Short mmCIF file of C-alpha atoms in Angstrom, two decimals:
data_model
loop_
_atom_site.label_atom_id
_atom_site.label_comp_id
_atom_site.label_asym_id
_atom_site.label_seq_id
_atom_site.Cartn_x
_atom_site.Cartn_y
_atom_site.Cartn_z
CA UNK A 1 -5.04 3.37 3.52
CA UNK A 2 -4.85 3.90 -0.22
CA UNK A 3 -3.09 1.60 -2.67
CA UNK A 4 -0.70 4.77 -3.08
CA UNK A 5 -2.36 6.73 -0.41
CA UNK A 6 -4.81 9.40 -1.57
CA UNK A 7 -2.43 10.70 -4.56
CA UNK A 8 -2.05 13.49 -2.37
CA UNK A 9 -5.27 15.00 -3.80
CA UNK A 10 -4.63 18.23 -5.26
CA UNK A 11 -1.17 17.36 -6.17
CA UNK A 12 -2.33 14.39 -8.36
CA UNK A 13 -5.26 16.56 -10.14
CA UNK A 14 -2.59 19.19 -10.86
CA UNK A 15 -0.10 16.35 -12.45
CA UNK A 16 -3.20 15.18 -14.62
CA UNK A 17 -4.43 18.64 -15.48
CA UNK A 18 -1.20 19.38 -17.13
CA UNK A 19 -0.76 16.02 -18.98
CA UNK A 20 -4.42 16.71 -20.36
CA UNK A 21 -3.71 20.12 -21.22
CA UNK A 22 -0.57 19.17 -22.99
CA UNK A 23 -2.36 16.47 -24.88
CA UNK A 24 -5.01 18.99 -25.76
CA UNK A 25 -2.62 20.82 -27.67
CA UNK A 26 -1.70 18.18 -29.93
CA UNK A 27 -5.02 16.60 -30.33
CA UNK A 28 -8.65 17.40 -30.72
CA UNK A 29 -11.13 15.76 -27.86
CA UNK A 30 -13.00 13.88 -30.48
CA UNK A 31 -13.95 10.16 -30.54
CA UNK A 32 -11.11 7.92 -31.62
CA UNK A 33 -11.04 6.61 -35.17
CA UNK A 34 -13.17 3.33 -35.63
CA UNK A 35 -10.99 0.31 -35.99
CA UNK A 36 -11.68 -3.34 -36.06
CA UNK A 37 -12.93 -4.90 -32.95
CA UNK A 38 -10.45 -7.69 -31.82
CA UNK A 39 -12.64 -10.81 -32.53
CA UNK A 40 -10.87 -12.78 -29.64
CA UNK A 41 -11.89 -10.17 -27.20
CA UNK A 42 -15.43 -10.02 -28.51
CA UNK A 43 -15.51 -14.04 -28.27
CA UNK A 44 -14.80 -13.81 -24.51
CA UNK A 45 -18.56 -13.15 -23.90
CA UNK A 46 -19.16 -16.58 -24.81
CA UNK A 47 -16.88 -18.02 -22.12
CA UNK A 48 -18.60 -20.27 -19.54
CA UNK A 49 -17.21 -20.84 -16.30
CA UNK A 50 -18.67 -21.77 -12.80
CA UNK A 51 -19.45 -19.02 -10.67
CA UNK A 52 -18.33 -16.52 -13.19
CA UNK A 53 -20.26 -14.51 -15.71
CA UNK A 54 -18.56 -12.33 -18.28
CA UNK A 55 -20.49 -8.86 -18.38
CA UNK A 56 -18.57 -7.31 -21.01
CA UNK A 57 -15.47 -7.71 -23.22
CA UNK A 58 -14.30 -4.09 -24.96
CA UNK A 59 -11.19 -3.49 -27.61
CA UNK A 60 -9.37 -0.80 -25.94
CA UNK A 61 -7.52 1.46 -28.62
CA UNK A 62 -4.85 4.18 -28.25
CA UNK A 63 -7.06 7.14 -28.10
CA UNK A 64 -9.61 5.88 -26.09
CA UNK A 65 -10.27 6.99 -22.49
CA UNK A 66 -9.90 4.48 -19.53
CA UNK A 67 -12.26 5.62 -16.58
CA UNK A 68 -10.44 5.27 -13.26
CA UNK A 69 -13.16 6.28 -11.22
CA UNK A 70 -10.91 6.83 -7.96
CA UNK A 71 -9.71 10.02 -6.25
CA UNK A 72 -11.69 12.31 -8.37
CA UNK A 73 -9.22 11.60 -11.25
CA UNK A 74 -10.53 11.84 -14.92
CA UNK A 75 -10.61 9.37 -17.56
CA UNK A 76 -7.00 8.56 -18.82
CA UNK A 77 -5.85 8.21 -22.37
CA UNK A 78 -5.10 4.39 -23.58
CA UNK A 79 -1.89 4.25 -24.73
CA UNK A 80 -1.57 0.22 -24.92
CA UNK A 81 -4.26 -1.51 -26.91
CA UNK A 82 -5.78 -4.44 -24.98
CA UNK A 83 -9.00 -6.30 -24.37
CA UNK A 84 -11.11 -5.27 -21.18
CA UNK A 85 -12.98 -7.63 -19.61
CA UNK A 86 -15.34 -7.02 -17.03
CA UNK A 87 -16.71 -10.08 -14.95
CA UNK A 88 -19.00 -11.15 -11.85
CA UNK A 89 -17.94 -13.81 -9.65
CA UNK A 90 -20.56 -15.39 -7.27
CA UNK A 91 -18.69 -18.30 -5.40
CA UNK A 92 -21.47 -18.61 -2.66
CA UNK A 93 -24.76 -17.27 -2.04
CA UNK A 94 -24.42 -13.65 -0.50
CA UNK A 95 -20.96 -13.06 -2.57
CA UNK A 96 -20.81 -10.78 -5.61
CA UNK A 97 -17.49 -9.84 -6.49
CA UNK A 98 -16.53 -7.35 -9.46
CA UNK A 99 -13.40 -7.53 -11.22
CA UNK A 100 -11.85 -6.62 -14.44
CA UNK A 101 -8.97 -8.24 -16.77
CA UNK A 102 -6.86 -6.24 -19.31
CA UNK A 103 -5.15 -8.44 -21.73
CA UNK A 104 -2.61 -6.67 -24.16
CA UNK A 105 -2.63 -7.60 -27.74
CA UNK A 106 -1.14 -10.93 -28.42
CA UNK A 107 1.93 -9.75 -30.26
CA UNK A 108 2.65 -7.37 -26.96
CA UNK A 109 2.17 -9.95 -24.46
CA UNK A 110 4.86 -11.18 -22.12
CA UNK A 111 3.50 -14.39 -21.36
CA UNK A 112 2.80 -13.13 -17.60
CA UNK A 113 0.06 -12.20 -15.49
CA UNK A 114 -0.14 -9.57 -12.67
CA UNK A 115 -2.69 -8.85 -10.17
CA UNK A 116 -3.15 -5.91 -8.37
CA UNK A 117 -4.25 -5.11 -4.79
CA UNK A 118 -6.89 -2.80 -3.77
CA UNK A 119 -7.05 0.01 -1.28
CA UNK A 120 -8.49 0.49 2.18
CA UNK A 121 -11.97 -1.12 2.39
CA UNK A 122 -12.12 -1.48 -1.13
CA UNK A 123 -15.59 -1.31 -2.94
CA UNK A 124 -14.42 0.00 -6.52
CA UNK A 125 -11.99 -0.65 -8.97
CA UNK A 126 -10.63 2.51 -9.17
CA UNK A 127 -7.35 2.48 -7.09
CA UNK A 128 -5.93 -0.84 -8.59
CA UNK A 129 -6.67 0.55 -12.08
CA UNK A 130 -3.74 2.88 -11.22
CA UNK A 131 -1.33 0.11 -11.05
CA UNK A 132 -2.81 -2.00 -13.70
CA UNK A 133 -1.97 0.62 -16.49
CA UNK A 134 2.01 0.81 -16.18
CA UNK A 135 1.92 -3.11 -15.86
CA UNK A 136 -0.30 -3.65 -18.98
CA UNK A 137 2.27 -1.04 -20.67
CA UNK A 138 4.96 -3.21 -20.00
CA UNK A 139 3.04 -6.37 -21.48
CA UNK A 140 1.55 -7.77 -18.53
CA UNK A 141 -2.08 -9.46 -18.59
CA UNK A 142 -3.46 -7.92 -15.27
CA UNK A 143 -6.39 -8.00 -13.13
CA UNK A 144 -8.06 -6.67 -9.90
CA UNK A 145 -11.25 -6.96 -7.85
CA UNK A 146 -13.42 -4.69 -5.86
CA UNK A 147 -13.04 -7.04 -3.17
CA UNK A 148 -16.72 -8.11 -3.40
CA UNK A 149 -18.71 -4.75 -2.76
CA UNK A 150 -19.45 -1.65 -4.44
CA UNK A 151 -19.07 1.56 -2.50
CA UNK A 152 -19.04 4.38 -5.34
CA UNK A 153 -17.00 7.23 -4.76
CA UNK A 154 -16.05 6.13 -1.43
CA UNK A 155 -12.48 5.41 -2.34
CA UNK A 156 -12.04 2.64 0.21
CA UNK A 157 -12.80 4.71 3.17
CA UNK A 158 -16.05 3.20 4.61
CA UNK A 159 -17.10 -0.23 5.55
CA UNK A 160 -20.76 0.22 5.78
CA UNK A 161 -21.12 -2.67 3.37
CA UNK A 162 -20.18 -4.87 5.70
CA UNK A 163 -22.75 -4.54 8.46
CA UNK A 164 -24.24 -7.88 9.03
CA UNK A 165 -22.95 -9.29 5.61
CA UNK A 166 -20.33 -12.46 6.70
CA UNK A 167 -19.81 -13.42 2.98
CA UNK A 168 -18.81 -9.82 1.85
CA UNK A 169 -16.32 -9.78 4.98
CA UNK A 170 -14.97 -13.16 3.75
CA UNK A 171 -14.81 -11.65 0.31
CA UNK A 172 -12.92 -8.72 1.54
CA UNK A 173 -10.51 -10.81 3.65
CA UNK A 174 -9.41 -13.46 1.51
CA UNK A 175 -11.80 -15.02 -1.17
CA UNK A 176 -11.89 -12.07 -3.82
CA UNK A 177 -8.63 -12.08 -4.97
CA UNK A 178 -8.04 -15.77 -5.14
CA UNK A 179 -11.08 -16.22 -7.08
CA UNK A 180 -10.12 -13.48 -9.28
CA UNK A 181 -7.09 -15.08 -10.09
CA UNK A 182 -8.39 -18.36 -10.75
CA UNK A 183 -11.00 -16.56 -13.46
CA UNK A 184 -8.29 -14.61 -14.76
CA UNK A 185 -6.03 -17.14 -15.58
CA UNK A 186 -9.39 -19.09 -17.50
CA UNK A 187 -9.78 -15.84 -19.31
CA UNK A 188 -6.05 -15.62 -19.93
CA UNK A 189 -5.66 -19.17 -21.51
CA UNK A 190 -8.88 -18.55 -23.49
CA UNK A 191 -7.38 -15.37 -25.13
CA UNK A 192 -4.18 -16.26 -25.90
CA UNK A 193 -4.19 -20.22 -26.32
CA UNK A 194 -2.38 -20.90 -22.81
CA UNK A 195 -1.98 -19.91 -19.77
CA UNK A 196 0.23 -17.58 -18.25
CA UNK A 197 3.93 -18.68 -17.79
CA UNK A 198 4.29 -16.76 -14.37
CA UNK A 199 2.08 -15.22 -12.17
CA UNK A 200 2.24 -12.25 -9.64
CA UNK A 201 0.43 -9.95 -7.01
CA UNK A 202 1.35 -6.55 -6.02
CA UNK A 203 -0.35 -4.40 -3.49
CA UNK A 204 0.32 -1.57 -0.98
CA UNK A 205 -1.35 -0.92 2.21
CA UNK A 206 -4.46 -2.86 2.35
CA UNK A 207 -3.07 -4.18 -1.05
CA UNK A 208 -0.16 -5.35 0.87
CA UNK A 209 -2.40 -7.07 3.32
CA UNK A 210 -4.17 -9.09 0.43
CA UNK A 211 -0.64 -9.97 -0.85
CA UNK A 212 0.46 -11.59 2.29
CA UNK A 213 -2.93 -13.20 2.59
CA UNK A 214 -2.18 -14.65 -0.76
CA UNK A 215 0.77 -16.12 -0.13
CA UNK A 216 -0.36 -17.54 3.27
CA UNK A 217 -3.79 -18.95 2.26
CA UNK A 218 -2.99 -19.60 -1.43
CA UNK A 219 0.58 -20.55 -1.89
CA UNK A 220 0.03 -21.92 -5.31
CA UNK A 221 -2.04 -18.93 -6.83
CA UNK A 222 1.23 -16.62 -7.32
CA UNK A 223 4.87 -17.20 -8.30
CA UNK A 224 6.10 -13.99 -6.82
CA UNK A 225 4.40 -11.37 -4.46
CA UNK A 226 5.07 -7.54 -3.75
CA UNK A 227 3.98 -6.63 -0.43
CA UNK A 228 4.52 -3.04 0.41
CA UNK A 229 3.41 -1.38 3.81
CA UNK A 230 1.02 -4.44 4.70
CA UNK A 231 -1.49 -3.87 7.15
CA UNK A 232 -0.98 -7.44 7.90
CA UNK A 233 -1.93 -7.64 11.70
CA UNK A 234 -5.42 -5.78 10.57
CA UNK A 235 -7.32 -6.02 13.91
CA UNK A 236 -4.27 -4.85 15.52
CA UNK A 237 -3.91 -2.05 13.03
CA UNK A 238 -7.56 -1.01 13.41
CA UNK A 239 -6.79 -0.87 17.04
CA UNK A 240 -3.86 1.39 16.61
CA UNK A 241 -6.00 3.87 14.41
CA UNK A 242 -8.66 3.81 17.75
CA UNK A 243 -5.82 4.80 19.74
CA UNK A 244 -4.85 7.74 17.37
CA UNK A 245 -8.46 8.90 18.08
CA UNK A 246 -8.07 8.57 21.68
CA UNK A 247 -4.82 10.03 22.51
CA UNK A 248 -4.82 12.98 19.67
CA UNK A 249 -8.50 13.91 19.45
CA UNK A 250 -10.76 12.98 22.26
CA UNK A 251 -9.20 15.58 24.66
CA UNK A 252 -9.12 18.51 22.80
CA UNK A 253 -6.40 19.86 24.78
CA UNK A 254 -3.90 17.16 23.11
CA UNK A 255 -4.95 18.33 19.77
CA UNK A 256 -1.83 18.92 17.54
CA UNK A 257 -1.93 21.87 14.85
CA UNK A 258 0.54 22.46 11.95
CA UNK A 259 2.85 24.43 14.08
CA UNK A 260 3.12 21.76 16.36
CA UNK A 261 3.88 19.20 13.74
CA UNK A 262 6.90 21.49 12.07
CA UNK A 263 8.22 21.94 15.46
CA UNK A 264 8.32 18.21 16.46
CA UNK A 265 9.71 17.35 12.81
CA UNK A 266 12.40 19.98 12.91
CA UNK A 267 13.41 18.92 16.55
CA UNK A 268 13.53 14.95 15.50
CA UNK A 269 15.24 15.74 12.45
CA UNK A 270 17.98 18.09 14.58
CA UNK A 271 18.52 15.06 17.06
CA UNK A 272 18.85 11.92 14.80
CA UNK A 273 19.20 13.58 11.02
CA UNK A 274 22.92 13.24 11.08
CA UNK A 275 23.22 9.54 12.69
CA UNK A 276 24.16 8.00 9.61
CA UNK A 277 26.68 10.60 8.44
CA UNK A 278 24.33 12.89 6.11
CA UNK A 279 22.05 15.32 6.94
CA UNK A 280 19.54 15.67 4.40
CA UNK A 281 16.23 15.45 5.94
CA UNK A 282 15.97 11.94 6.25
CA UNK A 283 16.63 9.66 9.48
CA UNK A 284 18.21 6.42 7.67
CA UNK A 285 17.24 4.18 10.54
CA UNK A 286 14.70 5.61 12.97
CA UNK A 287 15.10 2.84 15.66
CA UNK A 288 18.72 4.58 16.44
CA UNK A 289 17.13 7.67 17.24
CA UNK A 290 16.64 8.73 21.07
CA UNK A 291 14.69 11.98 20.40
CA UNK A 292 12.60 13.06 23.43
CA UNK A 293 9.87 15.23 22.74
CA UNK A 294 10.06 16.34 26.09
CA UNK A 295 12.66 18.60 24.88
CA UNK A 296 10.21 20.83 23.10
CA UNK A 297 7.76 21.34 26.03
CA UNK A 298 6.94 25.17 26.20
CA UNK A 299 8.36 25.24 29.57
CA UNK A 300 11.74 24.50 28.15
CA UNK A 301 11.46 25.72 24.50
CA UNK A 302 9.96 29.32 23.68
CA UNK A 303 9.92 28.26 19.59
CA UNK A 304 6.53 28.51 17.75
CA UNK A 305 4.75 25.04 17.83
CA UNK A 306 6.18 24.01 21.58
CA UNK A 307 4.33 21.30 23.17
CA UNK A 308 2.01 21.71 26.04
CA UNK A 309 1.77 18.86 28.50
CA UNK A 310 -1.16 17.16 26.90
CA UNK A 311 0.33 17.44 23.73
CA UNK A 312 3.40 16.00 24.77
CA UNK A 313 1.44 13.11 26.19
CA UNK A 314 -0.38 12.48 23.03
CA UNK A 315 3.11 12.57 20.96
CA UNK A 316 4.74 10.03 23.32
CA UNK A 317 1.46 8.04 23.15
CA UNK A 318 1.64 7.98 19.15
CA UNK A 319 5.48 7.06 19.17
CA UNK A 320 4.81 4.58 21.77
CA UNK A 321 1.93 2.74 20.19
CA UNK A 322 -1.61 1.33 21.28
CA UNK A 323 -1.42 -0.55 25.07
CA UNK A 324 -4.02 -2.18 26.85
CA UNK A 325 -6.14 -0.49 29.25
CA UNK A 326 -5.42 -2.89 32.50
CA UNK A 327 -2.01 -3.90 32.00
CA UNK A 328 -0.24 -1.53 29.80
CA UNK A 329 0.91 -4.05 27.42
CA UNK A 330 1.85 -3.08 23.80
CA UNK A 331 -0.53 -4.15 21.35
CA UNK A 332 1.24 -2.78 17.91
CA UNK A 333 4.12 -0.26 17.34
CA UNK A 334 4.07 3.33 17.05
CA UNK A 335 5.33 5.67 14.52
CA UNK A 336 8.63 6.45 13.81
CA UNK A 337 9.99 10.13 14.44
CA UNK A 338 11.18 12.28 11.57
CA UNK A 339 7.94 12.50 8.87
CA UNK A 340 5.23 14.35 11.25
CA UNK A 341 5.28 17.29 9.29
CA UNK A 342 5.78 15.95 5.81
CA UNK A 343 2.82 16.35 2.84
CA UNK A 344 0.52 13.71 3.44
CA UNK A 345 1.76 13.02 6.74
CA UNK A 346 0.30 13.13 10.40
CA UNK A 347 -2.27 16.18 9.70
CA UNK A 348 -3.70 13.48 6.78
CA UNK A 349 -3.68 10.42 8.82
CA UNK A 350 -3.62 11.17 12.63
CA UNK A 351 -4.11 14.46 13.72
CA UNK A 352 -6.18 16.86 11.26
CA UNK A 353 -9.72 17.66 11.73
CA UNK A 354 -10.37 15.13 8.93
CA UNK A 355 -7.93 12.53 9.75
CA UNK A 356 -8.54 9.10 8.42
CA UNK A 357 -7.33 6.93 11.50
CA UNK A 358 -10.80 7.80 13.46
CA UNK A 359 -12.75 7.30 10.66
CA UNK A 360 -11.26 3.86 9.57
CA UNK A 361 -11.45 2.41 13.03
CA UNK A 362 -14.81 3.69 13.88
CA UNK A 363 -16.03 2.11 10.47
CA UNK A 364 -14.28 -1.15 10.91
CA UNK A 365 -15.34 -1.76 14.44
CA UNK A 366 -19.11 -0.70 14.01
CA UNK A 367 -19.48 -3.01 10.84
CA UNK A 368 -17.11 -5.82 10.93
CA UNK A 369 -16.78 -6.34 14.78
CA UNK A 370 -20.07 -5.05 16.63
CA UNK A 371 -22.68 -5.15 13.75
CA UNK A 372 -24.01 -1.80 14.92
CA UNK A 373 -24.12 0.98 12.60
CA UNK A 374 -24.33 3.84 15.75
CA UNK A 375 -21.36 2.42 17.52
CA UNK A 376 -18.92 5.31 18.13
CA UNK A 377 -15.30 5.38 18.96
CA UNK A 378 -15.93 6.75 22.71
CA UNK A 379 -17.64 3.06 23.28
CA UNK A 380 -13.87 1.67 22.31
CA UNK A 381 -12.00 -0.36 25.09
CA UNK A 382 -8.48 -1.36 24.86
CA UNK A 383 -9.02 -4.74 26.40
CA UNK A 384 -12.43 -5.89 25.74
CA UNK A 385 -12.90 -4.42 22.22
CA UNK A 386 -9.54 -5.38 21.08
CA UNK A 387 -10.17 -8.82 22.27
CA UNK A 388 -13.48 -8.87 20.55
CA UNK A 389 -11.97 -7.94 17.43
CA UNK A 390 -9.11 -10.68 17.34
CA UNK A 391 -11.83 -13.28 18.26
CA UNK A 392 -14.17 -12.63 15.67
CA UNK A 393 -12.35 -10.87 12.88
CA UNK A 394 -8.50 -12.30 12.99
CA UNK A 395 -9.19 -15.22 11.08
CA UNK A 396 -10.55 -13.63 8.20
CA UNK A 397 -8.68 -10.17 7.99
CA UNK A 398 -5.09 -10.91 9.36
CA UNK A 399 -2.51 -12.05 7.05
CA UNK A 400 0.38 -12.27 9.53
CA UNK A 401 0.73 -15.91 10.02
CA UNK A 402 4.91 -16.26 9.78
CA UNK A 403 4.78 -19.92 8.50
CA UNK A 404 5.22 -19.48 5.04
CA UNK A 405 6.46 -23.05 4.53
CA UNK A 406 3.82 -23.61 1.84
CA UNK A 407 4.63 -20.68 -0.27
CA UNK A 408 8.23 -21.33 0.02
CA UNK A 409 7.60 -25.03 -0.86
CA UNK A 410 5.82 -23.90 -4.21
CA UNK A 411 8.76 -21.84 -4.95
CA UNK A 412 7.19 -18.59 -4.48
CA UNK A 413 9.16 -15.39 -3.78
CA UNK A 414 8.05 -12.50 -1.56
CA UNK A 415 9.43 -8.98 -1.86
CA UNK A 416 8.33 -6.57 1.01
CA UNK A 417 8.92 -2.77 1.48
CA UNK A 418 7.82 -0.34 4.14
CA UNK A 419 8.51 3.46 4.58
CA UNK A 420 9.98 4.51 7.63
CA UNK A 421 7.98 7.97 7.44
CA UNK A 422 4.72 6.11 6.77
CA UNK A 423 2.34 8.29 8.89
CA UNK A 424 -0.74 5.69 8.09
CA UNK A 425 0.80 2.11 9.03
CA UNK A 426 3.43 2.05 11.67
CA UNK A 427 6.68 0.94 9.70
CA UNK A 428 7.93 -1.01 12.80
CA UNK A 429 4.90 -3.55 12.55
CA UNK A 430 6.32 -4.80 9.07
CA UNK A 431 9.95 -5.48 10.82
CA UNK A 432 8.16 -7.38 13.55
CA UNK A 433 6.19 -9.40 11.10
CA UNK A 434 9.56 -10.29 9.08
CA UNK A 435 11.49 -10.99 12.25
CA UNK A 436 8.42 -13.61 13.18
CA UNK A 437 8.93 -15.13 9.65
CA UNK A 438 12.83 -15.43 10.38
CA UNK A 439 12.35 -16.95 13.82
CA UNK A 440 9.72 -19.57 12.60
CA UNK A 441 11.37 -20.24 9.09
CA UNK A 442 15.15 -19.55 10.13
CA UNK A 443 16.93 -16.65 9.00
CA UNK A 444 18.78 -18.47 6.17
CA UNK A 445 15.70 -20.24 4.86
CA UNK A 446 13.92 -17.18 5.02
CA UNK A 447 16.49 -15.48 2.68
CA UNK A 448 16.22 -17.81 0.02
CA UNK A 449 12.48 -16.82 -0.73
CA UNK A 450 11.45 -13.50 1.06
CA UNK A 451 13.35 -10.04 1.53
CA UNK A 452 12.25 -6.75 3.19
CA UNK A 453 13.46 -3.26 2.30
CA UNK A 454 12.91 -0.45 4.79
CA UNK A 455 12.68 2.82 2.79
CA UNK A 456 14.21 5.76 4.61
CA UNK A 457 12.13 8.86 4.34
CA UNK A 458 9.19 7.39 2.35
CA UNK A 459 5.63 8.08 3.33
CA UNK A 460 2.43 5.69 2.80
CA UNK A 461 3.64 3.52 -0.23
CA UNK A 462 5.29 6.55 -1.99
CA UNK A 463 6.60 9.81 -1.89
CA UNK A 464 8.28 11.84 1.02
CA UNK A 465 11.67 13.35 1.40
CA UNK A 466 13.92 10.32 0.53
CA UNK A 467 14.65 8.45 -2.78
CA UNK A 468 11.49 6.45 -2.68
CA UNK A 469 10.61 5.49 -6.42
CA UNK A 470 11.58 1.78 -7.82
CA UNK A 471 9.99 -0.68 -9.76
CA UNK A 472 8.83 -3.22 -7.33
CA UNK A 473 7.51 -5.38 -9.79
CA UNK A 474 10.34 -5.60 -12.31
CA UNK A 475 12.98 -6.28 -9.12
CA UNK A 476 10.52 -9.25 -8.28
CA UNK A 477 10.28 -10.42 -12.11
CA UNK A 478 14.10 -10.44 -12.10
CA UNK A 479 14.13 -12.77 -8.87
CA UNK A 480 11.55 -15.11 -10.09
CA UNK A 481 12.30 -15.43 -13.68
CA UNK A 482 16.20 -14.98 -13.79
CA UNK A 483 17.04 -15.91 -10.24
CA UNK A 484 18.41 -12.63 -9.14
CA UNK A 485 17.59 -12.37 -5.80
CA UNK A 486 17.74 -8.74 -4.43
CA UNK A 487 20.09 -7.45 -1.99
CA UNK A 488 20.42 -3.96 -3.03
CA UNK A 489 17.76 -1.87 -4.77
CA UNK A 490 18.51 1.62 -6.19
CA UNK A 491 16.01 4.22 -5.27
CA UNK A 492 15.16 7.41 -7.03
CA UNK A 493 13.89 10.81 -5.86
CA UNK A 494 12.25 12.54 -8.80
CA UNK A 495 11.15 16.21 -9.15
CA UNK A 496 7.48 14.81 -9.16
CA UNK A 497 6.88 11.76 -6.65
CA UNK A 498 3.50 11.20 -8.25
CA UNK A 499 4.64 10.97 -11.83
CA UNK A 500 5.44 7.06 -11.87
CA UNK A 501 2.06 6.33 -10.37
CA UNK A 502 0.39 7.79 -12.99
CA UNK A 503 3.03 6.06 -15.81
CA UNK A 504 3.99 9.57 -16.83
CA UNK A 505 7.18 11.30 -17.12
CA UNK A 506 9.15 11.49 -14.23
CA UNK A 507 11.12 14.80 -14.60
CA UNK A 508 14.51 15.26 -13.50
CA UNK A 509 16.16 12.63 -10.99
CA UNK A 510 17.10 14.50 -8.05
CA UNK A 511 19.14 11.85 -6.01
CA UNK A 512 19.61 8.15 -5.78
CA UNK A 513 20.09 6.04 -2.71
CA UNK A 514 20.46 2.31 -2.32
CA UNK A 515 17.83 0.43 -0.26
CA UNK A 516 19.45 -2.73 1.46
CA UNK A 517 17.78 -5.89 2.32
CA UNK A 518 16.98 -5.94 5.90
CA UNK A 519 18.60 -6.07 8.48
CA UNK A 520 21.39 -4.20 6.44
CA UNK A 521 21.13 -0.30 6.20
CA UNK A 522 22.78 2.37 3.71
CA UNK A 523 26.15 3.96 4.73
CA UNK A 524 27.61 6.59 3.16
CA UNK A 525 31.41 5.79 2.30
CA UNK A 526 32.61 9.06 3.72
CA UNK A 527 33.13 10.85 0.32
CA UNK A 528 31.46 11.75 -3.14
CA UNK A 529 28.23 13.00 -3.55
CA UNK A 530 25.38 12.11 -1.01
CA UNK A 531 22.75 12.22 -3.52
CA UNK A 532 24.40 9.45 -5.74
CA UNK A 533 23.84 5.55 -4.75
CA UNK A 534 27.25 4.74 -5.89
CA UNK A 535 28.75 6.60 -2.60
CA UNK A 536 26.88 4.18 -0.27
CA UNK A 537 27.13 0.62 0.81
CA UNK A 538 24.90 -1.65 2.55
CA UNK A 539 26.29 -2.40 6.07
CA UNK A 540 24.72 -3.91 9.12
CA UNK A 541 22.55 -1.64 11.18
CA UNK A 542 24.02 0.09 14.44
CA UNK A 543 20.74 -0.29 16.05
CA UNK A 544 21.08 0.91 19.68
#
């Protein structure tokens, strides 16, 4: 689970290759011209604070290269001058947290602070650096942490660091972001001469889990929080990953190939795409969809990619979600239909030979829960193993407490979103959590401080066939700073979905669509272009 998934690998590198090639045509790859070191930046090396060590304070100038150290990406050019502070935090014995704080020049600072969430199991500062760059360019002082452990080159995909390491697990669960925020505010005040006027947190996937954890455990740390595709019920989510292995990998006859996924997606869209009156390759509200994958059994359907009985059982189980072994009680939602074959879809996360769900599940249960590096998924029991994970880890890793009274009382605002086509984290899980907040806090009370936006066609944190790009930090800032509560967000579909993530030109806008505050959904007015958001209105869902 990446902050922005795996940036679709080769596509991201292609974007960067183009950018680097373009830059090479206009500049010579030599060391940047020397300029005066920012004395206030250098002075931060002398800053003293309990359990905080400043390891480096570097003046970064336009033309310098900022290392990313994630997803195989090269160092990216600096466009905004800033002070890059590296620090180590040791709040307790057995804890060593590495963090960075980036401080724009005083004349470019907007007076605000934004912390960025990590990805997967953390282990480096690479993934959050991608989110830090655009926020820095807009004047924010920004910070992020490696979550309390170092796994070079792993891109958050392994939890070997957690084996018999209870303090590291606590750092990952909730402590690392809290102590990083406190240290960052101290550094910001020392550099600028005063504290930030407003503080925000932004994260997606595990970063979304971290975001909700901040709101629940530390309601005074941030004035506003963005939680995208949050893995809030972490122990249940990891159980659903083990379910993916059980139903789609354990029996070779149940394996789904590319032809199966293409046929499955085509049949789902044929059944449900036009339910909203617009046939656009996107299911607006999959809860309305009553697609039955049995319709493409090979005994009924001769098309390439038809399903065998074993494959049908796997698909039905993936749509249905994990269940207890003894009672069949649901443990977590399944996946929505309509995005099975999209890029970075089920093949990457669930069904492929190198699918990420099984790896995440094995690593979590082996190292977090059972403290046994040799533990394997064929030992998983959907009663005993699940209950053990809940008993040992839920209080540390799970951020699905629906009681947000303290965060609301502090004046905090919470902006949540989730893509319906997310192949990594089932979107319905976020709806279930938000409904629990409404049940506990009351729908009207919740509306005063928290909004959820479901994104049709969006994959894991970004991308997908539908309009999926929007500036969540700007929307949150308008809500917190100006009181403009979001009821409708305009999302755009660009020619290159990856460009906004890399703070690069997006190319032409292919379409726009409103995202509506849950439980409303977008409805076409019946006239005008279906690629123009002005021809849609937000209306009550007709969920069946």
